[in-house]
Structures are given as structure tokens and as C-alpha cells.
Tab-separated table of C-alpha atoms and ligand atoms in Angstrom:
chain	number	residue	atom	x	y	z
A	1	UNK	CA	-56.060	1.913	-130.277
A	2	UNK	CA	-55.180	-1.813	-130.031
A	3	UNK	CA	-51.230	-2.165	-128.900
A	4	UNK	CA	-50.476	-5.678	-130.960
A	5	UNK	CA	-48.126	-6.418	-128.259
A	6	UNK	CA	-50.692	-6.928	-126.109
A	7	UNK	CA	-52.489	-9.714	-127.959
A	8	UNK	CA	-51.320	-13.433	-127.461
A	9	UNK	CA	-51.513	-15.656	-130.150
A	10	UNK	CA	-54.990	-16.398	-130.135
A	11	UNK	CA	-55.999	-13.373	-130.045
A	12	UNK	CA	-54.216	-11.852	-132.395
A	13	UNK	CA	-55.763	-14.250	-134.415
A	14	UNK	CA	-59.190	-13.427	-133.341
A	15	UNK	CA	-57.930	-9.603	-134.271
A	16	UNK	CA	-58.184	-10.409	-137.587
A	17	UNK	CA	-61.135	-13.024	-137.778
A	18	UNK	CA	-63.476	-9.891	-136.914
A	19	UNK	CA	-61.817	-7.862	-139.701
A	20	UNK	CA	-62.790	-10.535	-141.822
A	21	UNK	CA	-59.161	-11.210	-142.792
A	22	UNK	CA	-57.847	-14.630	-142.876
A	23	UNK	CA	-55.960	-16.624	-140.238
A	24	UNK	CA	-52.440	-16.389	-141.931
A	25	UNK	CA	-52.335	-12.519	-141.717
A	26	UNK	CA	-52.287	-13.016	-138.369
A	27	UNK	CA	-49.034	-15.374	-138.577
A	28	UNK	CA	-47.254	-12.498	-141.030
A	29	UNK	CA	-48.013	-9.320	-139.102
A	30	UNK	CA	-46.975	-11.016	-135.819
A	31	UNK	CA	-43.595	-12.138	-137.443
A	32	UNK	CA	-43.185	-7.902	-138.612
A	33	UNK	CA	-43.745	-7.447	-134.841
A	34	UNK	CA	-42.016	-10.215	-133.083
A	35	UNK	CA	-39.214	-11.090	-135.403
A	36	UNK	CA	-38.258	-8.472	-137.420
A	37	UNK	CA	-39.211	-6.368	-134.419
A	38	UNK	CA	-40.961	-3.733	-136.786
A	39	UNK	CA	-43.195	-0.744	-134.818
A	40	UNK	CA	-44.192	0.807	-138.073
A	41	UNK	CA	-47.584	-0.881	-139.829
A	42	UNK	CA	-46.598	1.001	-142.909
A	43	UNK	CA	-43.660	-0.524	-143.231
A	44	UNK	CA	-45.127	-4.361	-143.376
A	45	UNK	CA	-44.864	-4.449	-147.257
A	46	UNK	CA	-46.391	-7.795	-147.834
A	47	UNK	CA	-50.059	-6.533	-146.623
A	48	UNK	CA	-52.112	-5.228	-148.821
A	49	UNK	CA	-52.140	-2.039	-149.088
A	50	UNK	CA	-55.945	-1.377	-147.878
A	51	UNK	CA	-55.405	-3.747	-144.795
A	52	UNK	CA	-52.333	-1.476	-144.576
A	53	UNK	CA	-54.027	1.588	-143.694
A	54	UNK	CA	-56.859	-0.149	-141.991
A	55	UNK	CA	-54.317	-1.958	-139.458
A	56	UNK	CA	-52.996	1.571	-139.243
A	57	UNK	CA	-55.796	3.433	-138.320
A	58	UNK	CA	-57.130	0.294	-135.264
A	59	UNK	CA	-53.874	-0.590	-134.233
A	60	UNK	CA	-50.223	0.004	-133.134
A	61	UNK	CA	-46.862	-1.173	-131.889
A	62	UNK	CA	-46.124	0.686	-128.843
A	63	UNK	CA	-42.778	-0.654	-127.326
A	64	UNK	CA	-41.812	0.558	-123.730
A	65	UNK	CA	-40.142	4.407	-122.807
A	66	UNK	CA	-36.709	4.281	-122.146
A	67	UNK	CA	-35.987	6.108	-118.873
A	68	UNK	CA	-32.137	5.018	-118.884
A	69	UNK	CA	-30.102	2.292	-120.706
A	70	UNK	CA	-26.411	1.386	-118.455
A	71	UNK	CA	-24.416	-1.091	-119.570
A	72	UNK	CA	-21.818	-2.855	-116.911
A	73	UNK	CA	-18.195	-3.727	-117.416
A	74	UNK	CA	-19.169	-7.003	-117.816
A	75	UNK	CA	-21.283	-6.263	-120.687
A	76	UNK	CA	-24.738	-7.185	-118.184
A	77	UNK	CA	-26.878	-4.290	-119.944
A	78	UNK	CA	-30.047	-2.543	-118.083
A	79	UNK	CA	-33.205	-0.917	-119.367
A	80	UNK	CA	-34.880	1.378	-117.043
A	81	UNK	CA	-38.749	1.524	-118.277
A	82	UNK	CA	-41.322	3.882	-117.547
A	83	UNK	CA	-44.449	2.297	-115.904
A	84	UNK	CA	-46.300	5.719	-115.332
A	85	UNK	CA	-46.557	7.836	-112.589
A	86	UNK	CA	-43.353	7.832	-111.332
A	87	UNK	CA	-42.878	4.345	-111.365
A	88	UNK	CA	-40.269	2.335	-113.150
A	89	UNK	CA	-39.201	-1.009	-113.698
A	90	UNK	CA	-36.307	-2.745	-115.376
A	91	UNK	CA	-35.222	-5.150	-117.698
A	92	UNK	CA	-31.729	-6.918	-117.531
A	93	UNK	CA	-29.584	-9.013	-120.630
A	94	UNK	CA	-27.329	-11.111	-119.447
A	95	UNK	CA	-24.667	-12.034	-122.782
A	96	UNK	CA	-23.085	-15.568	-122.106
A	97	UNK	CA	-20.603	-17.847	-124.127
A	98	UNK	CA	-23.602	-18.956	-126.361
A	99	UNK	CA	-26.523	-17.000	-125.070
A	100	UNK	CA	-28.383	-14.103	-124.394
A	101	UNK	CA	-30.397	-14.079	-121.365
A	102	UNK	CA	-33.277	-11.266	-120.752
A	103	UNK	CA	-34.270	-10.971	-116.841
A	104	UNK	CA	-37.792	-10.102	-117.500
A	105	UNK	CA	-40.330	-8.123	-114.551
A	106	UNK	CA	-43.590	-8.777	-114.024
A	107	UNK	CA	-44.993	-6.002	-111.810
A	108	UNK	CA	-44.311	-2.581	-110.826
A	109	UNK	CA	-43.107	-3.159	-107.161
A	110	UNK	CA	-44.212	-6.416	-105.691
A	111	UNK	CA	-46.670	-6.913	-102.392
A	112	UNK	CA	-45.096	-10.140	-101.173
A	113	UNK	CA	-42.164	-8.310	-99.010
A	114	UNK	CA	-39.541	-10.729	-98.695
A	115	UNK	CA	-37.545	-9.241	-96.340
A	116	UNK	CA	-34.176	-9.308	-98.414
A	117	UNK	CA	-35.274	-8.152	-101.792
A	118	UNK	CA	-34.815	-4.126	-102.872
A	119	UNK	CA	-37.868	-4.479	-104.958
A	120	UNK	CA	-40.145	-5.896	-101.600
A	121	UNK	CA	-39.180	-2.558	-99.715
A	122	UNK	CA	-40.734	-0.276	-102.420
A	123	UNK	CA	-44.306	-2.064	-102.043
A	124	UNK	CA	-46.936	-3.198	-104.703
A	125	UNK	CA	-47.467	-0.260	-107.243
A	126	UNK	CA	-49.360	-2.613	-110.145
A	127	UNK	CA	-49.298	-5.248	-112.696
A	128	UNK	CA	-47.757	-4.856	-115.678
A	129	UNK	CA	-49.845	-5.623	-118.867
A	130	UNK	CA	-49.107	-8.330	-121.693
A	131	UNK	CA	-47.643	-5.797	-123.721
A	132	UNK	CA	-45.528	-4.359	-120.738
A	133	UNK	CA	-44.177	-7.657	-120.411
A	134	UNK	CA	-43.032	-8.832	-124.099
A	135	UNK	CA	-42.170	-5.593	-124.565
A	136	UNK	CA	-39.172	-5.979	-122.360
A	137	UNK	CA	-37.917	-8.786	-124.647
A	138	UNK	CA	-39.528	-6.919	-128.259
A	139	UNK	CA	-37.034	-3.714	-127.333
A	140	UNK	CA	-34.277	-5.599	-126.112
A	141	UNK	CA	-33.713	-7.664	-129.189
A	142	UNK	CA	-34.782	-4.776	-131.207
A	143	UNK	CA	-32.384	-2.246	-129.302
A	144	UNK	CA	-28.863	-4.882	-129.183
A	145	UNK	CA	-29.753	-5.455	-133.345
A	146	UNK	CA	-29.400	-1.829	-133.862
A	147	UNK	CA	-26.467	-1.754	-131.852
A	148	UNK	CA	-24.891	-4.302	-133.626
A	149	UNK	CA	-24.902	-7.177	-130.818
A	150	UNK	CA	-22.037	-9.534	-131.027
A	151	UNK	CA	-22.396	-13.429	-129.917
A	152	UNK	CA	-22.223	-16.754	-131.510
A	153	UNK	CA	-25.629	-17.222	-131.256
A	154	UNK	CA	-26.030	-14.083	-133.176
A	155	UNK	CA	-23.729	-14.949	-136.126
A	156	UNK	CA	-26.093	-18.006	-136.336
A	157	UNK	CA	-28.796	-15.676	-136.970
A	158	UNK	CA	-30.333	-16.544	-133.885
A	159	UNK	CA	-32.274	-13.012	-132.154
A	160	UNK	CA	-29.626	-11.588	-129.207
A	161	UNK	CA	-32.726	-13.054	-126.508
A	162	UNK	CA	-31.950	-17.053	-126.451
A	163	UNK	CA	-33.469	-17.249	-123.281
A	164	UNK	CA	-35.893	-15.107	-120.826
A	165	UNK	CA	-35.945	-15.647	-117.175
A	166	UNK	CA	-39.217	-14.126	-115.446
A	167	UNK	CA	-36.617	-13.024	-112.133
A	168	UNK	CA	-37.093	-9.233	-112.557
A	169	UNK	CA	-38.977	-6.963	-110.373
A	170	UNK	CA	-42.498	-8.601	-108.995
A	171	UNK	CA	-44.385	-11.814	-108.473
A	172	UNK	CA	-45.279	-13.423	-111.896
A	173	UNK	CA	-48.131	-16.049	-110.866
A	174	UNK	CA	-49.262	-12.565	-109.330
A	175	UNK	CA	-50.165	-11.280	-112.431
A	176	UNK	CA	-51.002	-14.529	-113.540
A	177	UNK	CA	-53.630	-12.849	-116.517
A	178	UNK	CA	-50.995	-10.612	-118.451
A	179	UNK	CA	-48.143	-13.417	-117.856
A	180	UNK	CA	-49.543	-15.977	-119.473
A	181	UNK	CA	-50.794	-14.289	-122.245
A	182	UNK	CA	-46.750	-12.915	-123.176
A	183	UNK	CA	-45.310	-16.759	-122.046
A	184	UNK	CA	-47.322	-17.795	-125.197
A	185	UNK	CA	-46.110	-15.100	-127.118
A	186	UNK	CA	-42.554	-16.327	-126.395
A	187	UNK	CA	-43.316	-19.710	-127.078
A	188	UNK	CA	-45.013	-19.365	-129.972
A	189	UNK	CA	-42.629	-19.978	-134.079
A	190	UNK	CA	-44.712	-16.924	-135.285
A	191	UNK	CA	-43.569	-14.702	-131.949
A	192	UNK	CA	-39.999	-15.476	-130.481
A	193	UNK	CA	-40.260	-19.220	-130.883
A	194	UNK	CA	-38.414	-20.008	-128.162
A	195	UNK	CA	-38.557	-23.137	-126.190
A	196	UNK	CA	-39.990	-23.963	-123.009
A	197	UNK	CA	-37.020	-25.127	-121.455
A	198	UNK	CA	-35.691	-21.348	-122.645
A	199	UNK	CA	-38.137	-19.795	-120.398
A	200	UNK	CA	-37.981	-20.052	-117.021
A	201	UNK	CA	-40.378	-18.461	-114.216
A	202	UNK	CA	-39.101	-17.650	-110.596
A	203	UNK	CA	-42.244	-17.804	-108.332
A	204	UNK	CA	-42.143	-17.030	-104.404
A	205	UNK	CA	-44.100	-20.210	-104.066
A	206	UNK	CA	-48.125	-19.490	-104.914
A	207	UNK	CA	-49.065	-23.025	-104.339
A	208	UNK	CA	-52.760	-22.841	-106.361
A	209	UNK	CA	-51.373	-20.937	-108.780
A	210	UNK	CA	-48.319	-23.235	-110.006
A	211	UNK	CA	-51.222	-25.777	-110.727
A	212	UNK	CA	-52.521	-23.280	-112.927
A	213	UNK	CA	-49.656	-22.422	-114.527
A	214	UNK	CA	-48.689	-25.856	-114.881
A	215	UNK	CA	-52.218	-26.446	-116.950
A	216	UNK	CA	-52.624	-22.883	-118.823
A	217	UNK	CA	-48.246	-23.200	-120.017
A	218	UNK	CA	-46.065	-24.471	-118.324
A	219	UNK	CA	-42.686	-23.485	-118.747
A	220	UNK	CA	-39.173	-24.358	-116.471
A	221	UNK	CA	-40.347	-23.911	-113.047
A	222	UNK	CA	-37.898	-21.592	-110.238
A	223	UNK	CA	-38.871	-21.562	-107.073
A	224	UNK	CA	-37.672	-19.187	-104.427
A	225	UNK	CA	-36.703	-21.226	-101.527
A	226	UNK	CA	-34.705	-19.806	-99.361
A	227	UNK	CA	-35.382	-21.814	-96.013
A	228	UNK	CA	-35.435	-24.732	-95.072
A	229	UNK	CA	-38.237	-24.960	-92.421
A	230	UNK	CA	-41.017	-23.092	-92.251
A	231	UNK	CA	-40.177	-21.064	-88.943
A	232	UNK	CA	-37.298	-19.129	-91.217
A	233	UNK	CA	-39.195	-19.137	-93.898
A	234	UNK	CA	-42.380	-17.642	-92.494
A	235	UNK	CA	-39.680	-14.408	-91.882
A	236	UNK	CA	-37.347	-14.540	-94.987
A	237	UNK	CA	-40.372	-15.156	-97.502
A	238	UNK	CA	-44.071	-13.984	-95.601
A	239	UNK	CA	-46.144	-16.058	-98.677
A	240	UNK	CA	-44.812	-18.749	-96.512
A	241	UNK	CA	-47.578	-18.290	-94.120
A	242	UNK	CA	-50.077	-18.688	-96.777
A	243	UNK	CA	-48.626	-21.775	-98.338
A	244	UNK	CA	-46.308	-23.264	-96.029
A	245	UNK	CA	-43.580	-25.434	-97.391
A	246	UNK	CA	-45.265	-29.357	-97.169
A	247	UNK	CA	-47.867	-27.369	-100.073
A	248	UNK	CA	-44.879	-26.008	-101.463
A	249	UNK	CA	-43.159	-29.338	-101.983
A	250	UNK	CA	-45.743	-30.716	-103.115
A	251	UNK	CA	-46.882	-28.368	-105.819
A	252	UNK	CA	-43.273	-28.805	-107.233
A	253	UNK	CA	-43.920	-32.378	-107.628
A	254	UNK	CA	-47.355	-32.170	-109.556
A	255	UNK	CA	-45.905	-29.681	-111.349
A	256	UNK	CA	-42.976	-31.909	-112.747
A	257	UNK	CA	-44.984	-34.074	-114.926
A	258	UNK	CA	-46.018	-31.099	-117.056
A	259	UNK	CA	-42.822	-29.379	-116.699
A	260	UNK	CA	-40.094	-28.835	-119.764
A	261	UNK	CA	-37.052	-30.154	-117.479
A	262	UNK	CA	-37.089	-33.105	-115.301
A	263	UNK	CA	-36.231	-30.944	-112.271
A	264	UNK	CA	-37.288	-27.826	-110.617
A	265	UNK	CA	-34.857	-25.342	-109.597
A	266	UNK	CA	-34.538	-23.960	-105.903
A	267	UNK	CA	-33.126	-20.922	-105.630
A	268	UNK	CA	-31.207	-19.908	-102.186
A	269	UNK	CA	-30.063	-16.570	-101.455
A	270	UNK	CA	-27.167	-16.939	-98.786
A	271	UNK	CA	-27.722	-14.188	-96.156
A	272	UNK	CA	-24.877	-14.220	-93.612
A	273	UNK	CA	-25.623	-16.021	-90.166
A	274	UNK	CA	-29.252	-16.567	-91.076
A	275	UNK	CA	-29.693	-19.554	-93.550
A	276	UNK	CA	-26.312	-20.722	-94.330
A	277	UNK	CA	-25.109	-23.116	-91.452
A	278	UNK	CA	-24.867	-26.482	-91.727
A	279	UNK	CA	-27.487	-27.572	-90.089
A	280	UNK	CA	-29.736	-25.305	-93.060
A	281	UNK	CA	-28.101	-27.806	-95.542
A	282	UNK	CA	-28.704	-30.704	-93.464
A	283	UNK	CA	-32.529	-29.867	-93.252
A	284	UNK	CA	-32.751	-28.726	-96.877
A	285	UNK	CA	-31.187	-32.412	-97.734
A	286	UNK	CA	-34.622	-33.855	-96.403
A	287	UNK	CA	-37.137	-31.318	-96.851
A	288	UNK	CA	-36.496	-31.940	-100.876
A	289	UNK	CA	-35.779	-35.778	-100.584
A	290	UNK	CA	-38.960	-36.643	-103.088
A	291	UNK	CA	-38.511	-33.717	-105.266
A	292	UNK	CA	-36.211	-33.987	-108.510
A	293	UNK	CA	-34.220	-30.333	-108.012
A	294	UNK	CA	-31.143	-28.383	-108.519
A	295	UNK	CA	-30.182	-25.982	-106.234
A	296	UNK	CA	-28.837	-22.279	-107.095
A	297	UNK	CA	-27.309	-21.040	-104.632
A	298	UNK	CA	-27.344	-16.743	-104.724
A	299	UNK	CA	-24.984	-14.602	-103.115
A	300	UNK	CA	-27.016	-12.185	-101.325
A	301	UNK	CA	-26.830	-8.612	-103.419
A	302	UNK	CA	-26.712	-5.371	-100.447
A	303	UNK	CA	-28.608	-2.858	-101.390
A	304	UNK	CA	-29.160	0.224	-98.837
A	305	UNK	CA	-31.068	-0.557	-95.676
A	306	UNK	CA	-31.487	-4.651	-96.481
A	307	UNK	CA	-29.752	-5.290	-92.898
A	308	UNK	CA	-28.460	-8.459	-93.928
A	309	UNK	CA	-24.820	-9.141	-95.378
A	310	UNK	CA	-23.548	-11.878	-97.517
A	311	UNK	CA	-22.387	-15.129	-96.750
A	312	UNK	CA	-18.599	-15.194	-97.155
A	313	UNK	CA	-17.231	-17.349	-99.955
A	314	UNK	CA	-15.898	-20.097	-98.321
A	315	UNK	CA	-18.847	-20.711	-96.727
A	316	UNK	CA	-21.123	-20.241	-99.384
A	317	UNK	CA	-18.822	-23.218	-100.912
A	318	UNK	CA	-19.175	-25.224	-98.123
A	319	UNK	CA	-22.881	-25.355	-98.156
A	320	UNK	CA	-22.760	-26.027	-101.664
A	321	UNK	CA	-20.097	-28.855	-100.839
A	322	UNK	CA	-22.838	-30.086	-98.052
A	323	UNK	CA	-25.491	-30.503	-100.085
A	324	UNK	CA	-23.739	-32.088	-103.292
A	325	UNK	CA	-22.380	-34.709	-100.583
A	326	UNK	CA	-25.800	-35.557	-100.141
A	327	UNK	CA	-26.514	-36.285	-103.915
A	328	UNK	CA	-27.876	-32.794	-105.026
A	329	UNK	CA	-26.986	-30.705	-107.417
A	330	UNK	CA	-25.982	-27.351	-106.379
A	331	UNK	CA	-24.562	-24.445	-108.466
A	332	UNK	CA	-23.496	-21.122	-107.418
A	333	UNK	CA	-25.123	-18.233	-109.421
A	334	UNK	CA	-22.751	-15.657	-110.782
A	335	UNK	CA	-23.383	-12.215	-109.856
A	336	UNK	CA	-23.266	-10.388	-113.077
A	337	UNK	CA	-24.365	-6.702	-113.196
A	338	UNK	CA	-23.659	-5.501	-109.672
A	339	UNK	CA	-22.205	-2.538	-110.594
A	340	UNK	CA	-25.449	-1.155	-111.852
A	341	UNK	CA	-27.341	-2.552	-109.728
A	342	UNK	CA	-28.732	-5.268	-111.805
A	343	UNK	CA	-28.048	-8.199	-109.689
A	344	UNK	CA	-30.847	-10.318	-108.724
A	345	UNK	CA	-32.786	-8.309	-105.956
A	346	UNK	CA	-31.321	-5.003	-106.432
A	347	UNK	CA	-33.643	-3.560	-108.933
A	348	UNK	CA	-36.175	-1.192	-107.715
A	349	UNK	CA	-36.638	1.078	-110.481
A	350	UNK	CA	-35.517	3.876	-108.975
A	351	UNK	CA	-36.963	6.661	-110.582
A	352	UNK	CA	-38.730	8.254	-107.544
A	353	UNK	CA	-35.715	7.907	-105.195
A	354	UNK	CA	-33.156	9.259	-106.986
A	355	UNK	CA	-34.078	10.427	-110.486
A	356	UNK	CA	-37.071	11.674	-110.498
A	357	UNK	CA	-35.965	15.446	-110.592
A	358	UNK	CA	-33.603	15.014	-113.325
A	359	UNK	CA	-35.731	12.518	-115.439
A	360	UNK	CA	-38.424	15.315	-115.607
A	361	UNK	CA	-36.342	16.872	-118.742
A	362	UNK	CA	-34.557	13.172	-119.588
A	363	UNK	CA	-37.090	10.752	-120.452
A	364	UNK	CA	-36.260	9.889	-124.070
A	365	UNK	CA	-38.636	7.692	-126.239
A	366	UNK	CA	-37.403	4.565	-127.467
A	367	UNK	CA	-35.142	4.915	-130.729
A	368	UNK	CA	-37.269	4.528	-133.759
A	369	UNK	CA	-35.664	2.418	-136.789
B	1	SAH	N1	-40.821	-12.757	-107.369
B	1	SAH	C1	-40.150	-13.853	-107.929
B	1	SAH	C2	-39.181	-13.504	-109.045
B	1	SAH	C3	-38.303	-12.291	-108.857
B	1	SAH	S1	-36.972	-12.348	-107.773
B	1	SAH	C4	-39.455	-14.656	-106.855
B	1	SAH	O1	-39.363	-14.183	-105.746
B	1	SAH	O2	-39.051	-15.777	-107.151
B	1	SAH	C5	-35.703	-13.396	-108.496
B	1	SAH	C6	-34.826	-14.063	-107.424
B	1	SAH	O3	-33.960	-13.124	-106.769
B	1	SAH	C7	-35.654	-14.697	-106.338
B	1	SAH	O4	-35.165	-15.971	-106.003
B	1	SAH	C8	-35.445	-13.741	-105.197
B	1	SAH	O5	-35.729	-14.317	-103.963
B	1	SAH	C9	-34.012	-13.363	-105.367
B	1	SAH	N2	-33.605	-12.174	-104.616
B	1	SAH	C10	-34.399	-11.197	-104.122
B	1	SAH	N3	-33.657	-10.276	-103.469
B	1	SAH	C11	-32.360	-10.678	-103.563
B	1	SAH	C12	-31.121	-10.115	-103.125
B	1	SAH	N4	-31.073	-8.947	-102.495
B	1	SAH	N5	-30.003	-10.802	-103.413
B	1	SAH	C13	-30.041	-11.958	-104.105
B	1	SAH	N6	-31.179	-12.518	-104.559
B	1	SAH	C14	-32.339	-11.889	-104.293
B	2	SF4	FE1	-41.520	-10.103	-104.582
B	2	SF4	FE2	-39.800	-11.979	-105.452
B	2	SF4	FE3	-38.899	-9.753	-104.205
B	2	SF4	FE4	-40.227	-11.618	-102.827
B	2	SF4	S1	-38.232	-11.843	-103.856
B	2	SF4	S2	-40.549	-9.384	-102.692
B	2	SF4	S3	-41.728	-12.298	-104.335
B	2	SF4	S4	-39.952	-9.839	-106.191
């Protein structure tokens, strides 16, 4: 049975081309399932009714299981969703002043092992298909609608997901075949229509594949920095060793031309005593002197076992103060969620740690309206 969140654009076009039906069927049956956020075929009342029951019978709309839904204090709201056998990943909304931000993952785990991130420790468990992927964002708008979302964006009539950010759990360009296929499907005015410079995806740094991604769709382009010089780096972030960071650089700069925004954004996690001296800024000054960038500087998030700590405020300010002398801009991210362990780098999808017993009688199927 054919899971229509699985098929991009194209071919949900080509879906209906072999059925014989014609192109715009495509265009109304993937604004029932990416806009009105509709699981039910039977309830698409402007098919006929024999396409109806045919669509029925080929095809579905199967959204993600809910394993647990936790909302924060600070309204930062986390979706827990099965990826079979025992494995989990999550999905994170982020509400803001005029938007709704959906931390998107990629993979189940991640093989790449950067030695501060929660999701690194648990290993590579697998890729997460196209309809894994958009499924994050289909439930998310579909669950905050039903539970009456609040936001000015909302009022507008605008979907609660303004903007996705591919920062979850796992490498994107790593699963470069089932991400591409959903990027469109965000892009696209029949699917979530939302623009490129609305989509951003964080990438470790796989140099060949940010030229592919740059030609197949590109979208805003994060790049996990982290280092400044390839010794560090070559700990902090392994790929390094692969694609060291004179590649790296590079790649950022052919990817620019392509790109939505005029920069790419570096982000820097600021682990205590390792990265964060002065001399780091100095060297990060001139390592990006030909590349247009911002910097986002990240608080590093603890989770159990990382063995590093964070850089104290005043010094994360100072390195942000450093670099901003130097002519860059430099923001410091705001750590929203941390008290369920949404934060950047704390989600693991802990089902086998430390739910697994109890989630044996608690997994609950995603509500049904
Ligand atoms: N795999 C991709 C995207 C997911 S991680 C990547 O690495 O870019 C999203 C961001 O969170 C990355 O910049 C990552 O390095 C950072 N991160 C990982 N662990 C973290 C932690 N414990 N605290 C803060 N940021 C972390
Ligand atoms: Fe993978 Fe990104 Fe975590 Fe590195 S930081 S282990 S690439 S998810």
C-alpha cells in the first residue's frame, strides 16, 4: 500500500499518470494531505467518487506513532516517534513572536559520532524514509490545529510550521535519497509551500554531498563548525578527517551562489576549556575570511556521560564580542526546551534506555480527526 507521504511532488504526479488520471488530481489530493492535513481518502470530497475508492484501496496516509508528546514551560513542545524496533526519534516546535519552528530528524541515531552530541553516543540505527521525514512536520501542524495553536502567524491563517530546521537527530546529506525527496515536499504551493529561506539544513560538513544538494534543492545551508583548525576538529567532529576544513570552506562558497540567503550559517557549540578561548576566535576570524557567514554560537546542552561542560556566560559573550570586533556576525542561540530534553543535542529518543518497559502497554497511535 502506497503511503502518499512518501511521494515527492513528481511522483505523486507520476502516481496518478499510471492511473490514467490527470495531472491536477495530483495538485488536489496533495493539498487534502499537506494542507488540510487530511489521513482519511474518504474524506477528500472533491474526487470522484470511483477514484475515491480506487485511491482507497492503492493508497494511504500513514502519519508517524506517537510514543510521547511533553510540552516545556516555555511552550518548546516534543514528539517522541516510533521508528520500529525499539528505536525512536523526535521532533521539536519551537513557537516564537511570529513563528513556528519544527526541528526536524533525519535518521534514527546517526554514525558520524561527534563526540558532544547525545544522539552520536547511541550509534547509527537507520535512515528515515520520505514519509518519516514530512511526517514530522504533516503531524505537527496537524496535532497544534487540533489543539487549538495560538500565534500571530496563526490568526493570519498561516499553518503553526513557518519554518523547519533539519537539526534533529542524524546526518541529513546522510540520507541524502529520502531528504530530498520531503525538502521538495516542503517547498512545493501544493505541499507546505514554504520558502527556501524557511528551510534550513544543518550538515556536519559532507563536502561532495553539499554540491549535490546545492544542484538537486538547495535550501539555507547550516554548517556544524565547531573548530577552528582541523587538529580540534578532527576530535570534536570525526567527518573532519574525511573532509577536512580547506574542502569544507570551500564547499560553503560554491554553495552560496545557489543558496536562498547570501550567507551560510556556522554553528559553534561552546564546550568549556576546549573551543572557546580567544585564540579559537582569533583563528575562526581567518579560517572564514572569504566566506559570507553568520555565526551561532550554542551553549553546550549536558546530557549524561558527554564529559564536557558549558562555557560560562560571560565567556560565551566574550567570544561572541571577539568575533563581532572582527566584522562577523555572531548570535547566541537560545536554549529553549531544556527541560525536556529538547535542546539541540540532547535528543536521543530514548525509548530503549528508559522507557522501553513502560512503553510496551503506552504506545498510543496518533489522534485521528
Ligand atoms: N547532524 C547535523 C544536524 C543535527 S545536530 C549536524 O551535525 O549539523 C544540530 C546541531 O546541534 C549541530 O550543530 C550539532 O553539532 C549541535 N549539537 C550536537 N550536540 C549538541 C549539544 N550537546 N549541545 C549543543 N549543540 C549540540
Ligand atoms: Fe550526527 Fe550531527 Fe550529532 Fe554529529 S552532531 S553525531 S553529525 S547528529
Amino acid at each position: 500500500m502506497t503511503n502518499l507521504l512518501d511521494l515527492a511532488p513528481s511522483a505523486l504526479a507520476a502516481f496518478f499518470a499510471e492511473r490514467g488520471e490527470k495531472p491536477f488530481r495530483a495538485r488536489q489530493v496533495s493539498r487534502w494531505v499537506h494542507q488540510r492535513f487530511v489521513a482519511d481518502v474518504g474524506a477528500m470530497t472533491d474526487l470522484a467518487k470511483p477514484l475515491r475508492e480506487r485511491l482507497a484501496a492503492e493508497a494511504q496516509v500513514r502519519g508517524p506513532t506517537v510514543i510521547r508528546d511533553t510540552t516545556s514551560a516555555d511552550g518548546t513542545r516534543k514528539w517522541l516517534l516510533d521508528a520500529g524496533n525499539g528505536n525512536a526519534v523526535e521532533a521539536v516546535y519551537i513557537p516564537e513572536d511570529d513563528r513556528g519552528t519544527l526541528c526536524v530528524s533525519s535518521q534514527a541515531g546517526c554514525a558520524l559520532d561527534c563526540a558532544f552530541c547525545a544522539t552520536g553516543k547511541q550509534g547509527f540505527n537507520r535512515n528515515l524514509t520520505t514519509a518519516e521525514i514530512v511526517g514530522q512536520l504533516w503531524h505537527a501542524n496537524r496535532a497544534l490545529l487540533a489543539d487549538g495553536v495560538t500565534g500571530s502567524w496563526v490568526e493570519h491563517g498561516r499553518p503553526p510550521i513557518t519554518n523547519v530546521v533539519l537539526m534533529g537527530m542524524g546526518e541529513p546529506l546522510a540520507n541524502f535519497d529520502h531528504v530530498v525527496p520531503a525538502l521538495q515536499l516542503m517547498l512545493d504551493d501544493n505541499a507546505y509551500g514554504l520558502s527556501r529561506r524557511r528551510v534550513t539544513l544543518s550538515t556536519s560538513g559532507l563536502v561532495p554531498l553539499i554540491d549535490r544538494l546545492r544542484d538537486a534543492c538547495p535550501v539555507a545551508l547550516a554548517v556544524s563548525l565547531h573548530a577552528p583548525n582541523d587538529e580540534l576538529r578532527d576530535r570534536l567532529v570525526p567527518i573532519n578527517r574525511r573532509h577536512p576544513l580547506r574542502e569544507l570552506m570551500a564547499a560553503c562558497v560554491r554553495y552560496l551562489p545557489a543558496a536562498p540567503r547570501d550567507f551560510v550559517t556556522f554553528e559553534y557549540v561552546m564546550l568549556d576549556g576546549v573551543n572557546d578561548q580567544p585564540r579559537h576566535a582569533a583563528e575562526l576570524v581567518a579560517l572564514t575570511r572569504d566566506v559570507p557567514c553568520k555565526f551561532n554560537l550554542i551553549p553546550f546542552n549536558p546530557f549524561p556521560g558527554a564529559g564536557f561542560a558549558v562555557t560560562p556566560r560571560e565567556r560565551i559573550v566574550a567570544f561572541q564580542q571577539a568575533l563581532q570586533e572582527a566584522g562577523l556576525v555572531a548570535t547566541i542561540r537560545k536554549t529553549r526546551g531544556d527541560d525536556i530534553d529538547a535542546a539541540c543535542g540532547q535528543l536521543a529518543g530514548q525509548v530503549r534506555d528508559r522507557t522501553k518497559r513502560r512503553l510496551a502497554t503506552r504506545i498510543v497511535p496518533a489522534p485521528v480527526h
